[in-house]
Short mmCIF file of N, CA and C in Angstrom, two decimals:
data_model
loop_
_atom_site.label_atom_id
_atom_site.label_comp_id
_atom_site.label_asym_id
_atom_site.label_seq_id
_atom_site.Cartn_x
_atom_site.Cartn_y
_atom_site.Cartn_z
N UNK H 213 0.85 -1.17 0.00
CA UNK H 213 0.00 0.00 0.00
C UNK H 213 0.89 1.23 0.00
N UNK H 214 0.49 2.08 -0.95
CA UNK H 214 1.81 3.43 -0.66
C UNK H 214 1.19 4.26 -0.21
N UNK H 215 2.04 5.43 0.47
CA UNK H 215 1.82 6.30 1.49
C UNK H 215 0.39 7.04 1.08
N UNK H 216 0.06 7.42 0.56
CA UNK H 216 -0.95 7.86 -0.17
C UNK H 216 -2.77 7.67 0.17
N UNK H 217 -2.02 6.02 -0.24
CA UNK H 217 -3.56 5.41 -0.02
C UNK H 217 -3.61 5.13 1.49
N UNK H 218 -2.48 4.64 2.21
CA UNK H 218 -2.62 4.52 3.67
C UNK H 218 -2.88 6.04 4.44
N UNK H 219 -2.35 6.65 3.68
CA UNK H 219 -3.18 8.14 4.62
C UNK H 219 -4.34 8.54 4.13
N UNK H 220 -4.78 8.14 2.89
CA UNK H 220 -6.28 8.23 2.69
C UNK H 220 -7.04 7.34 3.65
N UNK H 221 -6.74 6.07 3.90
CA UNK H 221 -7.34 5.22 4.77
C UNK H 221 -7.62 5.73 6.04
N UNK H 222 -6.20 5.75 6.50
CA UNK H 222 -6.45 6.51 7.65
C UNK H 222 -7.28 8.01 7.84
N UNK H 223 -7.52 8.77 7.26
CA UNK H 223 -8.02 9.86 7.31
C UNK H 223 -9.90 9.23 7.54
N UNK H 224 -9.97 8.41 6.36
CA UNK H 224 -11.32 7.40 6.51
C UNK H 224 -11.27 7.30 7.84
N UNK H 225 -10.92 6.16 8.01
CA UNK H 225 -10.81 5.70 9.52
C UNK H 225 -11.69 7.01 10.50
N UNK H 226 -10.92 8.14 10.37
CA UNK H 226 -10.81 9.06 11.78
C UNK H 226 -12.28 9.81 11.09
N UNK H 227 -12.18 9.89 10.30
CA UNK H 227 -13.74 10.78 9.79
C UNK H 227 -14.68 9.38 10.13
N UNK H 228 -14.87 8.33 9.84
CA UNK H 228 -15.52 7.05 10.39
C UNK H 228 -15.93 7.35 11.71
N UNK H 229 -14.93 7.13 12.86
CA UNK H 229 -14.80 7.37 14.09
C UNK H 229 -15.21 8.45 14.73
N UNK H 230 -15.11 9.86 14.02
CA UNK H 230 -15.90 11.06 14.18
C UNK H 230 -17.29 10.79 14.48
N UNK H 231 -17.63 10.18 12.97
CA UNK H 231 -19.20 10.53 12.92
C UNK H 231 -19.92 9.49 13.72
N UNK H 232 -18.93 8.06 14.09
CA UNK H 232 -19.76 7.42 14.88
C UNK H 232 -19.68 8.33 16.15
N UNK H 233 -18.94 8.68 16.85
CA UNK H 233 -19.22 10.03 18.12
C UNK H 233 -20.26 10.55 17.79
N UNK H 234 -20.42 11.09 16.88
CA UNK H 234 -21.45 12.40 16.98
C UNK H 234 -22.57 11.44 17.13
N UNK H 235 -23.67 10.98 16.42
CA UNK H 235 -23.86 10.19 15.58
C UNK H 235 -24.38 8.98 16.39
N UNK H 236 -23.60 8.58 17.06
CA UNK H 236 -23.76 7.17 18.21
C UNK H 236 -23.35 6.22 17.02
N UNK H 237 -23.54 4.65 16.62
CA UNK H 237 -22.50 3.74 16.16
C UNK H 237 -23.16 3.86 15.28
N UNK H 238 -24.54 4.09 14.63
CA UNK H 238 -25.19 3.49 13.51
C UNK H 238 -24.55 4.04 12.39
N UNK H 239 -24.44 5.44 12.18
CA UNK H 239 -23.45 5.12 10.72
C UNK H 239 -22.48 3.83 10.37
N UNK H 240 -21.59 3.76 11.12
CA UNK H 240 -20.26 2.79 10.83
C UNK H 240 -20.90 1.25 10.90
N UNK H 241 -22.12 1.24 11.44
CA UNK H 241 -23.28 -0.25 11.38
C UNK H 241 -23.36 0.07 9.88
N UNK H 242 -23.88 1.05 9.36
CA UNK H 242 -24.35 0.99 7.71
C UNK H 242 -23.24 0.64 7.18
N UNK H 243 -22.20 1.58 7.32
CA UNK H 243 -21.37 1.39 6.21
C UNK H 243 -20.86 0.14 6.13
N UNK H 244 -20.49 -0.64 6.98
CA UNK H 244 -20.02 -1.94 7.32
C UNK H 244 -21.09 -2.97 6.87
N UNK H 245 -22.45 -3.03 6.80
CA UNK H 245 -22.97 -3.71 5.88
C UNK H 245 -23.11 -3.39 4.79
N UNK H 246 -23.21 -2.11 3.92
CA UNK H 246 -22.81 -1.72 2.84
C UNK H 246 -21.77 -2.50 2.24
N UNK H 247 -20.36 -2.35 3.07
CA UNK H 247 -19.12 -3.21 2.42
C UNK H 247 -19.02 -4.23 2.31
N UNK H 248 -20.14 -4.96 3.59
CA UNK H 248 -20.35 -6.48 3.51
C UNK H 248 -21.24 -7.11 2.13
N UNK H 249 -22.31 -6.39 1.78
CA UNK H 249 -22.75 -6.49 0.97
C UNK H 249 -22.07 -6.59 -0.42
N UNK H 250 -21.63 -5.60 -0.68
CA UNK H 250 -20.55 -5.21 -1.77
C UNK H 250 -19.31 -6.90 -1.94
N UNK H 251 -19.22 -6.97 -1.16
CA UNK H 251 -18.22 -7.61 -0.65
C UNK H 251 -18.70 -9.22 -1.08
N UNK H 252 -19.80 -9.46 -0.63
CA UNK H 252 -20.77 -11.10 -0.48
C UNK H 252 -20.90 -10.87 -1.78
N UNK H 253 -21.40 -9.93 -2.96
CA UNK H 253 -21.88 -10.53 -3.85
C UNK H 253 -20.66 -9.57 -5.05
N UNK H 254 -19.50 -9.97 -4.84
CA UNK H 254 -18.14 -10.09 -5.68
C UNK H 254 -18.46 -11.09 -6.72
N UNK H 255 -17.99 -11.24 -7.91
CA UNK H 255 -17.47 -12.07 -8.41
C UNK H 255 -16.35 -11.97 -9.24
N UNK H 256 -15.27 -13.08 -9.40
CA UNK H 256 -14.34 -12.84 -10.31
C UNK H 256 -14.89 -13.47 -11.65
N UNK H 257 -14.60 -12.39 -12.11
CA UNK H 257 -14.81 -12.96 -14.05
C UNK H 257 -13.59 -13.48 -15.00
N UNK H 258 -12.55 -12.46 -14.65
CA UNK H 258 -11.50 -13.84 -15.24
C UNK H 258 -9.84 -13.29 -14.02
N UNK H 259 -8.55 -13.68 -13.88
CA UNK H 259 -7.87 -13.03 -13.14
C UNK H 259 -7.43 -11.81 -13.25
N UNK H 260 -7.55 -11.44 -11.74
CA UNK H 260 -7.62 -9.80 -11.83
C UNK H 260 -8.61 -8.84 -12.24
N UNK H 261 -9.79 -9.35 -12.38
CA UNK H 261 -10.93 -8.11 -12.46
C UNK H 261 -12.15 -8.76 -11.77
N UNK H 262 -12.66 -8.60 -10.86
CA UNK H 262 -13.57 -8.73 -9.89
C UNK H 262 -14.85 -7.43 -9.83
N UNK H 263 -16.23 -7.96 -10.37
CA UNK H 263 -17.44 -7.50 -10.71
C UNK H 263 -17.68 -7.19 -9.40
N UNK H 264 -18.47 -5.95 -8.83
CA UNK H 264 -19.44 -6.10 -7.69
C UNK H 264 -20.70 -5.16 -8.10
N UNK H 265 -21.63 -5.42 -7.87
CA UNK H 265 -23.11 -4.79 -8.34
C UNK H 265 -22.83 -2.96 -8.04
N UNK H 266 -23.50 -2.30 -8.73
CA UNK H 266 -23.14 -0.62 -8.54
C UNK H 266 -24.51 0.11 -8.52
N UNK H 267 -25.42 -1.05 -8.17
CA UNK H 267 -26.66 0.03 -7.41
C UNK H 267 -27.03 -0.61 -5.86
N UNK H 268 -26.99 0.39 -4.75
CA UNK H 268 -26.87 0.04 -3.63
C UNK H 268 -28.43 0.89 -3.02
N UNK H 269 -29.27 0.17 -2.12
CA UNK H 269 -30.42 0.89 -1.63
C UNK H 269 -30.55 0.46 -0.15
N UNK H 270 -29.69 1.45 0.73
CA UNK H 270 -29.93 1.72 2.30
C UNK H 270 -31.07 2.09 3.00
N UNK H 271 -32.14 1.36 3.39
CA UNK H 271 -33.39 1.68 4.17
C UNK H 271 -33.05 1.65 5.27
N UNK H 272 -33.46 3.12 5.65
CA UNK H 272 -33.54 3.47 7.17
C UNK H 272 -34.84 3.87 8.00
N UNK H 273 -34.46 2.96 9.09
CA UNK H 273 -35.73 3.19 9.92
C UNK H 273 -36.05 4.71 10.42
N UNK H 274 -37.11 5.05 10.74
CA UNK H 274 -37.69 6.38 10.74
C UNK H 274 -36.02 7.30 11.41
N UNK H 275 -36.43 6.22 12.96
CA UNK H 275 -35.54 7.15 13.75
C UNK H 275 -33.86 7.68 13.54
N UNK H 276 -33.69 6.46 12.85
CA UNK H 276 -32.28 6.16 12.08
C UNK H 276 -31.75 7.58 11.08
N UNK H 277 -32.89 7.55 10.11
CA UNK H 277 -32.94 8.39 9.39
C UNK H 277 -32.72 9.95 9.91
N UNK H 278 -33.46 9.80 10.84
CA UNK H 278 -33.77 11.44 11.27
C UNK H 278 -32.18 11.86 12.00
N UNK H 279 -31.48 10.41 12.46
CA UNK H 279 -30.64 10.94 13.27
C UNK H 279 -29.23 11.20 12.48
N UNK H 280 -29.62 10.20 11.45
CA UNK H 280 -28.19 10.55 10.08
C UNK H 280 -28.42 11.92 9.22
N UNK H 281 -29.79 12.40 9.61
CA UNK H 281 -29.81 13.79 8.54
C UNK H 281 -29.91 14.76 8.93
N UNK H 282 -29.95 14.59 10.66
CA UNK H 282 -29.92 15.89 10.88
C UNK H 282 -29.12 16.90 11.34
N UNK H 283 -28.31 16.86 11.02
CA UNK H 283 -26.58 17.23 10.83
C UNK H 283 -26.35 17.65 9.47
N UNK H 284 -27.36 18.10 8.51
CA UNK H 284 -27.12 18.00 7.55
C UNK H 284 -26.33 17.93 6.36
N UNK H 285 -25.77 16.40 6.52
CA UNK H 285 -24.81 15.72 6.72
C UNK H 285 -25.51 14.27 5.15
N UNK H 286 -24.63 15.05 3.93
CA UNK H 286 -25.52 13.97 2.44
C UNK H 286 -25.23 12.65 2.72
N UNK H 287 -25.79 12.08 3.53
CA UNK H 287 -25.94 10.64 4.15
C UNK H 287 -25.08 9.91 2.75
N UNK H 288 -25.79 9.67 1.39
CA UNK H 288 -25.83 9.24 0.43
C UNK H 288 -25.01 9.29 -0.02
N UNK H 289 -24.02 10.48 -0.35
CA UNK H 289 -22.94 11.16 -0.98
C UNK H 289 -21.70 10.38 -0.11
N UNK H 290 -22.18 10.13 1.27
CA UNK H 290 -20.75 10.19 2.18
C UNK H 290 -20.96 8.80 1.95
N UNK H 291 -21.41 7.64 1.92
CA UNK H 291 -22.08 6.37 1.64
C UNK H 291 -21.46 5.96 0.84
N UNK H 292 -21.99 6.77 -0.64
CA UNK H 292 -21.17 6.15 -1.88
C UNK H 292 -19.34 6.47 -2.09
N UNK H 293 -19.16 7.69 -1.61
CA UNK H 293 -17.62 8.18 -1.26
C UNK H 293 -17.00 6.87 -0.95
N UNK H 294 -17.37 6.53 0.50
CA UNK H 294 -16.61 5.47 1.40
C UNK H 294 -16.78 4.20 0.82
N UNK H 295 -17.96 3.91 0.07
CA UNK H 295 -17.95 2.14 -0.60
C UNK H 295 -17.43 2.57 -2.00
N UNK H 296 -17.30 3.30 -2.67
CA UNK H 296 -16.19 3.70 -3.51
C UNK H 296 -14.58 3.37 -3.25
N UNK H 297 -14.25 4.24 -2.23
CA UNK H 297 -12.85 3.93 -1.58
C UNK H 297 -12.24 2.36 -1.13
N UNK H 298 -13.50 2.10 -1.13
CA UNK H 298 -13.82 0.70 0.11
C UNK H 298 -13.51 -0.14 -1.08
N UNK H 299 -13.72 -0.51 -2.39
CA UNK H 299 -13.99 -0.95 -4.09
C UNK H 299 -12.35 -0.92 -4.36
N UNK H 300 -11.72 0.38 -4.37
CA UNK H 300 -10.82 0.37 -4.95
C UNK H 300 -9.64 -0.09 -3.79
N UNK H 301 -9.59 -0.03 -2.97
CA UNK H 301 -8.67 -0.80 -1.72
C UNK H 301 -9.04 -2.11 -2.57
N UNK H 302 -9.89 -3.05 -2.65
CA UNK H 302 -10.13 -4.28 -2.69
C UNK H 302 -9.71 -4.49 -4.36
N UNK H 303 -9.41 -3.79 -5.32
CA UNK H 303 -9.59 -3.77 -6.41
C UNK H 303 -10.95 -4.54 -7.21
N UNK H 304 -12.02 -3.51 -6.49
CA UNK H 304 -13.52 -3.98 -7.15
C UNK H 304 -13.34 -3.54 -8.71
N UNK H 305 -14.28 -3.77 -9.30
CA UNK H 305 -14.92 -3.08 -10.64
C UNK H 305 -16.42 -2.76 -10.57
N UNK H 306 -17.02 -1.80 -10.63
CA UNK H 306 -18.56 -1.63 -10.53
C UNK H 306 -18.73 -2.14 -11.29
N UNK H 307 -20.08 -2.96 -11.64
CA UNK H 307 -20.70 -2.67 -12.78
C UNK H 307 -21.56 -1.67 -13.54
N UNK H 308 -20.93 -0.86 -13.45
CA UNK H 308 -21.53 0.59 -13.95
C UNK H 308 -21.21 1.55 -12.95
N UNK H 309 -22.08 2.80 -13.42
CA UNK H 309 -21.81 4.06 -12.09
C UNK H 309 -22.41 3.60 -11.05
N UNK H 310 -21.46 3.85 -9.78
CA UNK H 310 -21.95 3.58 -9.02
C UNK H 310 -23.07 4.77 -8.08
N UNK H 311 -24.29 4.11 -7.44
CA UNK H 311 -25.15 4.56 -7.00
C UNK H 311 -25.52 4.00 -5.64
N UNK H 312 -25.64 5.13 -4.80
CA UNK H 312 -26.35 4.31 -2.96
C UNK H 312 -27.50 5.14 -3.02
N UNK H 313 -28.37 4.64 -2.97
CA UNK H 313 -30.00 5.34 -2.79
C UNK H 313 -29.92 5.38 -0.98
N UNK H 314 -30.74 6.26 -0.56
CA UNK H 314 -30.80 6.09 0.94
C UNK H 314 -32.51 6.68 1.01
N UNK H 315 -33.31 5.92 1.61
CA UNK H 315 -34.42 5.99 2.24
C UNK H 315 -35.00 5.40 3.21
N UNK H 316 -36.21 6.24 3.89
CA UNK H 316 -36.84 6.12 5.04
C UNK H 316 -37.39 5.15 4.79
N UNK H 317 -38.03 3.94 6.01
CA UNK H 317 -38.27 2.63 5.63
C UNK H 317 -38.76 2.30 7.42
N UNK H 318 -40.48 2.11 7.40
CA UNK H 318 -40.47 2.17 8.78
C UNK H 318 -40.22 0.69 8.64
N UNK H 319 -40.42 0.29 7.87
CA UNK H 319 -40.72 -1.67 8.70
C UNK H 319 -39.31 -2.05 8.18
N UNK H 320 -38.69 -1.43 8.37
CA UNK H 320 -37.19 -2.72 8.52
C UNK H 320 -36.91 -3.83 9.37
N UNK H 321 -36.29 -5.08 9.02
CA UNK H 321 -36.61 -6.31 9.82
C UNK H 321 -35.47 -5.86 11.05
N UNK H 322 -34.61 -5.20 11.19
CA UNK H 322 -33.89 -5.45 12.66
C UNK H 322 -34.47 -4.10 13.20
N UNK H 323 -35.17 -3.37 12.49
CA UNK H 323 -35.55 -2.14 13.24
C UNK H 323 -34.67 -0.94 12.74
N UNK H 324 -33.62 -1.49 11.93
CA UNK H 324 -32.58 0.10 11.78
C UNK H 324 -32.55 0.54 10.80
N UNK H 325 -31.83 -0.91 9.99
CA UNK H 325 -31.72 -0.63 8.21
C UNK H 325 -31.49 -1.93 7.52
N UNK H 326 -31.85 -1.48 6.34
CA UNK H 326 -31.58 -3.06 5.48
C UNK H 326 -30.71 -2.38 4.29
N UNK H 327 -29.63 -3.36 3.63
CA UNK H 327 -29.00 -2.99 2.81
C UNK H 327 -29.07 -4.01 1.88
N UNK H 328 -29.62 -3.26 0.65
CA UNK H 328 -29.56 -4.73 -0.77
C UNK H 328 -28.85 -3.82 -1.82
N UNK H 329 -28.47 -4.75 -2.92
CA UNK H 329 -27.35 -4.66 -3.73
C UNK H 329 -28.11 -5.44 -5.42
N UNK H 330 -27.49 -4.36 -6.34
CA UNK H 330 -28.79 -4.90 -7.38
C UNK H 330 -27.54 -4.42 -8.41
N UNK H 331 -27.29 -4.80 -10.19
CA UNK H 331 -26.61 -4.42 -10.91
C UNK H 331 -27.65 -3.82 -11.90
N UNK H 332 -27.61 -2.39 -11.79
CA UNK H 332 -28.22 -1.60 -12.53
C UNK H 332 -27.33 -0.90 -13.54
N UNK H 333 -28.54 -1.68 -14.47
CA UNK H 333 -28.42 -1.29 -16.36
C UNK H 333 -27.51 0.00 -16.40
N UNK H 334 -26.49 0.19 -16.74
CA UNK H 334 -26.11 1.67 -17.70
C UNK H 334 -27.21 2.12 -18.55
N UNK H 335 -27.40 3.36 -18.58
CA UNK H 335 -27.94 4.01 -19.49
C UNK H 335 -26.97 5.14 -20.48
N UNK H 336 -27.06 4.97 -21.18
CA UNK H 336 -26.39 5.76 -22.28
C UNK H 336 -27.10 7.49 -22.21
N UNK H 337 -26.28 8.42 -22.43
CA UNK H 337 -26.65 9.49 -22.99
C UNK H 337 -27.74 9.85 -23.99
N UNK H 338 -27.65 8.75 -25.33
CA UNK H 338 -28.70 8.79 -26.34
C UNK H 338 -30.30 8.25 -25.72
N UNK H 339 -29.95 7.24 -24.80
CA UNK H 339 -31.48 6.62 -24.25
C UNK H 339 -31.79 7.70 -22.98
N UNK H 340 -31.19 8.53 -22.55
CA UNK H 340 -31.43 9.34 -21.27
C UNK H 340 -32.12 10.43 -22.45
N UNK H 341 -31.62 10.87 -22.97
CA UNK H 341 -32.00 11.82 -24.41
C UNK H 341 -33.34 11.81 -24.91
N UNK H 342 -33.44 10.40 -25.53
CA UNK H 342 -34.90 9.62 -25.83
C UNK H 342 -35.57 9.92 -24.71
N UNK H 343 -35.74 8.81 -23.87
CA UNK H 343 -36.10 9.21 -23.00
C UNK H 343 -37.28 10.67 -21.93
N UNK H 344 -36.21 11.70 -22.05
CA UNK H 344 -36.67 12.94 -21.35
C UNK H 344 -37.29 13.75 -22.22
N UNK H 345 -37.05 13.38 -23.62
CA UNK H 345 -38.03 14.31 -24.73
C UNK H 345 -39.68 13.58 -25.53
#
């Protein structure tokens, strides 16, 4: 690892550790199943390039929610940042741009959040084009 990426890590790390302070643990609970997720549904396609799905959708329970946003603080933005970073440490490949949706979700099964992982289609410029006209 060169100096670089280990002080990017580390800097992670301490902004991690921040926001679980502020915050209480549940961020660093998300992100950590986020990566787990990411992580469980890897695959290698031939040596040296390893697929992981690049649409991600974080449901948060009411209270969850209220307590990650109200700091107004782009839950989503900081989400996809860190499982981004998290991709290229591991040498992932998205399959496509990557995306973390984050929404409110009262009936989550542990009560906090659920994290699923889906490989969503690229869309091209010309079909976004089509599309909106």
């Amino acid at each position: 690892m060169g100096a670089l990426s280990a002080l990017e890590e580390t800097l992670e790390n301490r902004w991690e550790a921040l926001w679980a302070r502020v915050l209480d643990k549940e961020p660093v609970e998300v992100l950590d199943a986020l990566r787990h997720e990411c992580d469980d549904n890897a695959v290698v396609c031939r040596a040296g390039r390893i697929m992981v799905p690049n649409a991600y959708d974080v449901e948060l329970a009411d209270e969850v929610h209220d307590q990650l946003t109200r700091h107004g603080t782009s839950v989503g933005q900081a989400l996809t940042d860190s499982l981004s970073r998290h991709a290229e440490r591991r040498g992932y490949e998205f399959a496509g741009p990557l995306a973390v949706h984050v929404a409110r979700c009262p009936d989550v099964p542990n009560g906090r959040y659920r994290v699923a992982s889906r490989v969503m289609q690229h869309v091209s410029t010309d079909g976004f084009f089509h599309a909106t006209h």
